[in-house]
Short mmCIF file of C-alpha atoms in Angstrom, two decimals:
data_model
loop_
_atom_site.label_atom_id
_atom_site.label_comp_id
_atom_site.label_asym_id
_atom_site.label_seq_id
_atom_site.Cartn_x
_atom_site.Cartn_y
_atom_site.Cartn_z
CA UNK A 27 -11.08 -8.55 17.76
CA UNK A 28 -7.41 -9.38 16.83
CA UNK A 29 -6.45 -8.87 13.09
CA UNK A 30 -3.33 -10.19 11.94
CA UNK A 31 -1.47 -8.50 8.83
CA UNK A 32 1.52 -10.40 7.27
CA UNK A 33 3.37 -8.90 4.04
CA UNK A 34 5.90 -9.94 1.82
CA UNK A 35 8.81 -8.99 3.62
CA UNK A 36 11.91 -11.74 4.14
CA UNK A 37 10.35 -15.13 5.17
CA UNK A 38 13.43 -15.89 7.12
CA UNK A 39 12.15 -13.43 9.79
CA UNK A 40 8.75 -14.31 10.55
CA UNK A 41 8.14 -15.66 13.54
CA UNK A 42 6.51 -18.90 14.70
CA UNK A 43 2.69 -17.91 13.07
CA UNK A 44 1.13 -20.83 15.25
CA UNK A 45 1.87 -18.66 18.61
CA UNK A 46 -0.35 -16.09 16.85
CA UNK A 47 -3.44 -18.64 15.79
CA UNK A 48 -5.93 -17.64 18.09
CA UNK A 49 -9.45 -18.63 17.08
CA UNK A 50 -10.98 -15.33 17.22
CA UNK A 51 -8.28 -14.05 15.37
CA UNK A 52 -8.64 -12.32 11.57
CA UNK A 53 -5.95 -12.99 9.07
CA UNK A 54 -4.80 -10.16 6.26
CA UNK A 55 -2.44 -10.88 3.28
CA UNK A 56 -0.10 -8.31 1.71
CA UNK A 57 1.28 -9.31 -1.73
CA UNK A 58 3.30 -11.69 -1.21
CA UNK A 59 2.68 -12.53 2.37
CA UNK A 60 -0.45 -13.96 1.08
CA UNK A 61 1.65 -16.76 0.09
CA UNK A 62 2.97 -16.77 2.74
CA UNK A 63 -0.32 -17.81 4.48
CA UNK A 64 -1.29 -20.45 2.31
CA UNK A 65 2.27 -22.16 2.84
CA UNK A 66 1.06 -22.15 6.36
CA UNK A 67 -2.46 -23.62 5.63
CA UNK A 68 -3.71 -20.49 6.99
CA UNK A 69 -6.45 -18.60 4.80
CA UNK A 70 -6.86 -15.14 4.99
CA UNK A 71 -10.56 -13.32 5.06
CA UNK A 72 -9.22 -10.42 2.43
CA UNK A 73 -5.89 -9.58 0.44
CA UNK A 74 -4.23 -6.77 -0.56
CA UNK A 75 -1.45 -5.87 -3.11
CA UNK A 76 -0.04 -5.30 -6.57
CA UNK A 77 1.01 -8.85 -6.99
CA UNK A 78 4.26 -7.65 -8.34
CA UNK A 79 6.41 -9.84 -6.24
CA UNK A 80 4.98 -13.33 -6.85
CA UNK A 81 5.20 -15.74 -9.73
CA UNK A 82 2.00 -16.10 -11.93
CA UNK A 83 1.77 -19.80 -10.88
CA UNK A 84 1.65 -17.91 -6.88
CA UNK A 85 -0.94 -15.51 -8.07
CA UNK A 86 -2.92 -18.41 -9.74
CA UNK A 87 -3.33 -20.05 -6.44
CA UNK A 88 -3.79 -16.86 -4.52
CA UNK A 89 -6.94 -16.52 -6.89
CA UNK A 90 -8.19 -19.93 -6.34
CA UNK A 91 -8.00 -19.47 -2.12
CA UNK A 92 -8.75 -15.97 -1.36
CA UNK A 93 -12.70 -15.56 -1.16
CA UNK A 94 -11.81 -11.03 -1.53
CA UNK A 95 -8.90 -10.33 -3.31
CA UNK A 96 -8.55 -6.34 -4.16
CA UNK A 97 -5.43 -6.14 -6.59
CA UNK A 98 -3.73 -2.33 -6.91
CA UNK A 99 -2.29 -0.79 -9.90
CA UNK A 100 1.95 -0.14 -8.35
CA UNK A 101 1.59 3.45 -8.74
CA UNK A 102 -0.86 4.63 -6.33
CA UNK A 103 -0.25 6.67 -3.15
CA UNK A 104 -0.38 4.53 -0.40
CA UNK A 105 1.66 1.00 0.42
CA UNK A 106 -0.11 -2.09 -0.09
CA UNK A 107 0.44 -2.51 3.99
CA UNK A 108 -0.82 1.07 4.36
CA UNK A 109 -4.00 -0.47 2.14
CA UNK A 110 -4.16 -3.11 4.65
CA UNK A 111 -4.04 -1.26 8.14
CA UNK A 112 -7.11 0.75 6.78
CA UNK A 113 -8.91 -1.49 6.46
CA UNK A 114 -7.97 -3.16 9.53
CA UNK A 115 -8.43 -0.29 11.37
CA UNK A 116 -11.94 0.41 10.15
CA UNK A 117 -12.73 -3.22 11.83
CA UNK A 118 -12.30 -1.45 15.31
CA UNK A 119 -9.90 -4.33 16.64
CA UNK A 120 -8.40 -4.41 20.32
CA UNK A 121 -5.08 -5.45 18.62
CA UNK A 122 -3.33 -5.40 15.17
CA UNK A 123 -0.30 -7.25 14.63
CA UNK A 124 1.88 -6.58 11.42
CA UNK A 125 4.57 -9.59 10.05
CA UNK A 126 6.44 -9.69 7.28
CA UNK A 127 7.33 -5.35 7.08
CA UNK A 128 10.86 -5.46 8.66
CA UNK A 129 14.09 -6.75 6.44
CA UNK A 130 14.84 -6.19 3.30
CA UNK A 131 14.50 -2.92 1.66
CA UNK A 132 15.01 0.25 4.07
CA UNK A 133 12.52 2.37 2.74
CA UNK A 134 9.79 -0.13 3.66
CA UNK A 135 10.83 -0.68 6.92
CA UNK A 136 10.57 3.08 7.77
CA UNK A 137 7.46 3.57 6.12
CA UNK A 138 5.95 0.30 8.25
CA UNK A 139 7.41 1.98 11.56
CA UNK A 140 5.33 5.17 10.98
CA UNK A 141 2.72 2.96 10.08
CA UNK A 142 2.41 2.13 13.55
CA UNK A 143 1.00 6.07 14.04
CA UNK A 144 -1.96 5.78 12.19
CA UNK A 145 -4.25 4.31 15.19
CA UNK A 146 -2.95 7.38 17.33
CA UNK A 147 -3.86 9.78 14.46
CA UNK A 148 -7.27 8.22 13.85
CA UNK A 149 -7.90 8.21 17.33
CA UNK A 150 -8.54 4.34 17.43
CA UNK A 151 -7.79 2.45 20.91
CA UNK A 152 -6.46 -0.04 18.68
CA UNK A 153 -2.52 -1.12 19.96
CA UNK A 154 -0.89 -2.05 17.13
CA UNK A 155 2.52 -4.19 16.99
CA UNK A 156 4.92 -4.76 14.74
CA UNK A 157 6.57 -8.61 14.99
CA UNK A 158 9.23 -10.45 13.94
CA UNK A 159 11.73 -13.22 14.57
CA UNK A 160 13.81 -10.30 16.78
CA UNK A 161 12.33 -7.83 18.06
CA UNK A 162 8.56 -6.66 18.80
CA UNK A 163 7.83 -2.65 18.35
CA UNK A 164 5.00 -0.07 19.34
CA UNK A 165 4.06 3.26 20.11
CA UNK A 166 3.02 5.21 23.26
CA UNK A 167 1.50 8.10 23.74
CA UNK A 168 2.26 10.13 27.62
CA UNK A 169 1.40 8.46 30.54
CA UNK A 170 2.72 5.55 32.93
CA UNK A 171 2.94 2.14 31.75
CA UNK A 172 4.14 -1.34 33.31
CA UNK A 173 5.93 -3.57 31.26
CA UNK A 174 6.99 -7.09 31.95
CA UNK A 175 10.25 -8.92 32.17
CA UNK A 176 10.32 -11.47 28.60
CA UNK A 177 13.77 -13.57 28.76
CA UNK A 178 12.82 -14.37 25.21
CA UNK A 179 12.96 -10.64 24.42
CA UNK A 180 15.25 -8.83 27.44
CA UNK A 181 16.38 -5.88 25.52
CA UNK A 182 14.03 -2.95 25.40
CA UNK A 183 14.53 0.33 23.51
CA UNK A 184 13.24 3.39 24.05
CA UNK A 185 13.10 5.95 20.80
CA UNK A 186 11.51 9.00 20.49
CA UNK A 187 9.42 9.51 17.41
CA UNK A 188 8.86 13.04 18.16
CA UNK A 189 11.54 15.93 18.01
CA UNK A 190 11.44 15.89 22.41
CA UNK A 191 10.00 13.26 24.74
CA UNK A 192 9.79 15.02 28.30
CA UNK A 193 10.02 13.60 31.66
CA UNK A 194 10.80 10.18 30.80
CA UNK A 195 11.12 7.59 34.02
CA UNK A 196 12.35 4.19 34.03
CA UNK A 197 12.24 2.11 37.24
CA UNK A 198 12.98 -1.43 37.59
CA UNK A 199 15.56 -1.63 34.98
CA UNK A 200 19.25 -1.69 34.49
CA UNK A 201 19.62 1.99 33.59
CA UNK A 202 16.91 3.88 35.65
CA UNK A 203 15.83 7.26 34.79
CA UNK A 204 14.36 10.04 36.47
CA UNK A 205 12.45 12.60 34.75
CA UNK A 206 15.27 12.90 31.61
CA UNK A 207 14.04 14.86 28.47
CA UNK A 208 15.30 13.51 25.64
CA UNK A 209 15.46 14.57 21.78
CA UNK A 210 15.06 13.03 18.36
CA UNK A 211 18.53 11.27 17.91
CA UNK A 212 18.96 10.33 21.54
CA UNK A 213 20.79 6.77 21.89
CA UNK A 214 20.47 7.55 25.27
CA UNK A 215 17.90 4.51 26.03
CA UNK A 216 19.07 1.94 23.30
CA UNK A 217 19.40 -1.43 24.74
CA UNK A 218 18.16 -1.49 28.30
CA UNK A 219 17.20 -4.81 30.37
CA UNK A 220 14.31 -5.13 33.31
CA UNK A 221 16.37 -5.86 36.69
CA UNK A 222 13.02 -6.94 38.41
CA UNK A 223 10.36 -9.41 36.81
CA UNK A 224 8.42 -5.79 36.26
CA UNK A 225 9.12 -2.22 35.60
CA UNK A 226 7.26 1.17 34.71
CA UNK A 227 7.90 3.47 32.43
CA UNK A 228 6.35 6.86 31.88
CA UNK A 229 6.57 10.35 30.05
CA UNK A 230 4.74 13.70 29.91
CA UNK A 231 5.05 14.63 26.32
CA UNK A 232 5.59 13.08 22.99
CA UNK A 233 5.16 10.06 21.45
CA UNK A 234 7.99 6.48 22.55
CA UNK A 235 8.91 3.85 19.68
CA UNK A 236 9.30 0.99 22.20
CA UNK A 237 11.28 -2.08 20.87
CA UNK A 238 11.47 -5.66 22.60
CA UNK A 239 14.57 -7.25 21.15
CA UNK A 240 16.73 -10.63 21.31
CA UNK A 241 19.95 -11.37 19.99
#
C-alpha cells in the first residue's frame, strides 16, 4: 500500500502530483493541502487539520468533498502532519510519501524532517519520503545500500541525524569514502554526485538523512 500525505506548505514547490497517481495509491490531506487536492481533482480518503490556514469559502468545499474530515482544536500537542503520519502509519503501507512540509516557515520544516523517524521508532518497515519540487529526503538505519544514478536529481547528501555515524563508505561517486566516522555538524558529505549509473553506500552505526537534490 502507498499512502500519499500532502500539507499546506508553499504550492510553488510541489511537484508534478500526476507522477505520484498510482491506482493503488491512498491520498491524505493536511489543512490546507487538502485544497490543494481538490485543485488537482484528486480526492482524498481522510483529512486532517485545524483549518486555520484556508478561507471559509475553502473549508466550505473541503466539507462538501471529504467523505472523513477530523478537524483539531490549534493547541494540541502534535502537528496536524504528525496527526496524519499516524494514521498513515497504522495502515501498515510499503511507502509513505509526504508533499507540501518543506518551504515556508523553519520550524515546520524541522519538525517534518524528524517526522521522517517515526517509522524507525515504531518499528514499521514502512520507507517514508519526503518530496518536493528539489530535492527528495529519507532516513537509513546501518547497513549497505545501492542507490541509483537520477540526472533529474544528481546531488546526494549525506547528514547524520545522530550525534556519530560510524564507518560510512561511499563507492561509485565523486567523493568516495572509506570507512570515515563522521559527527553531527559534519558538511563533510554535502553535495556529492554518482560517477557510475550506480553506487553503494553503507554505515555501521547511527541513523543517515539522505537528500536527492537538483538545482
Amino acid at each position: 500500500m502507498i499512502i500519499n500525505i500532502l500539507a499546506g506548505g508553499p504550492e510553488d514547490l510541489l511537484p508534478d502530483l500526476t507522477e505520484y497517481r498510482e491506482e493503488s495509491a491512498i491520498w491524505i490531506g493536511v489543512d490546507r493541502g487538502v485544497y490543494y487536492l481538490l485543485k488537482r481533482d484528486i480526492k482524498p480518503l481522510i483529512a486532517f487539520g485545524d483549518f486555520d490556514s484556508v478561507s471559509q469559502e475553502e473549508l466550505t468545499l473541503i466539507e462538501g468533498h471529504v467523505g472523513e474530515l477530523k478537524r483539531y482544536k490549534p493547541e494540541k500537542n502534535e502537528t496536524d502532519m504528525e496527526l496524519a503520519l499516524n494514521w498513515a502509519l497504522g495502515q501498515n503501507p510499503s511507502i509513505v510519501r509526504l508533499f507540501g512540509a518543506t518551504g515556508g516557515r523553519l520550524d515546520h520544516l524541522f519538525a517534518n524532517v524528524q517526522l521522517l523517524y517515526n517509522p524507525l521508532k515504531a518499528n514499521k518497515s514502512a520507507a517514508i519520503y519526503l518530496i518536493d519540487r528539489h530535492n527528495t529526503v529519507f532516513l537509513k538505519e546501518p547497513g549497505t545500500y545501492n542507490i541509483k544514478k537520477n540526472l533529474a536529481e544528481k546531488y546526494i547528501s549525506f547528514v547524520p541525524l545522530t550525534l556519530n555515524v560510524t564507518n560510512l563508505t561511499l563507492e561509485g561517486f565523486k567523493f568516495p569514502l572509506k570507512n570515515r566516522h563522521i559527527s553531527l555538524g559534519s558538511t563533510l558529505c554535502i553535495s556529492n554526485e554518482l560517477i557510475s549509473d550506480y553506487g553503494t553506500f553503507s554505515f555501521s552505526e547511527g541513523i543517515l538523512i539522505v537528500i536527492r537534490s537538483n538545482d
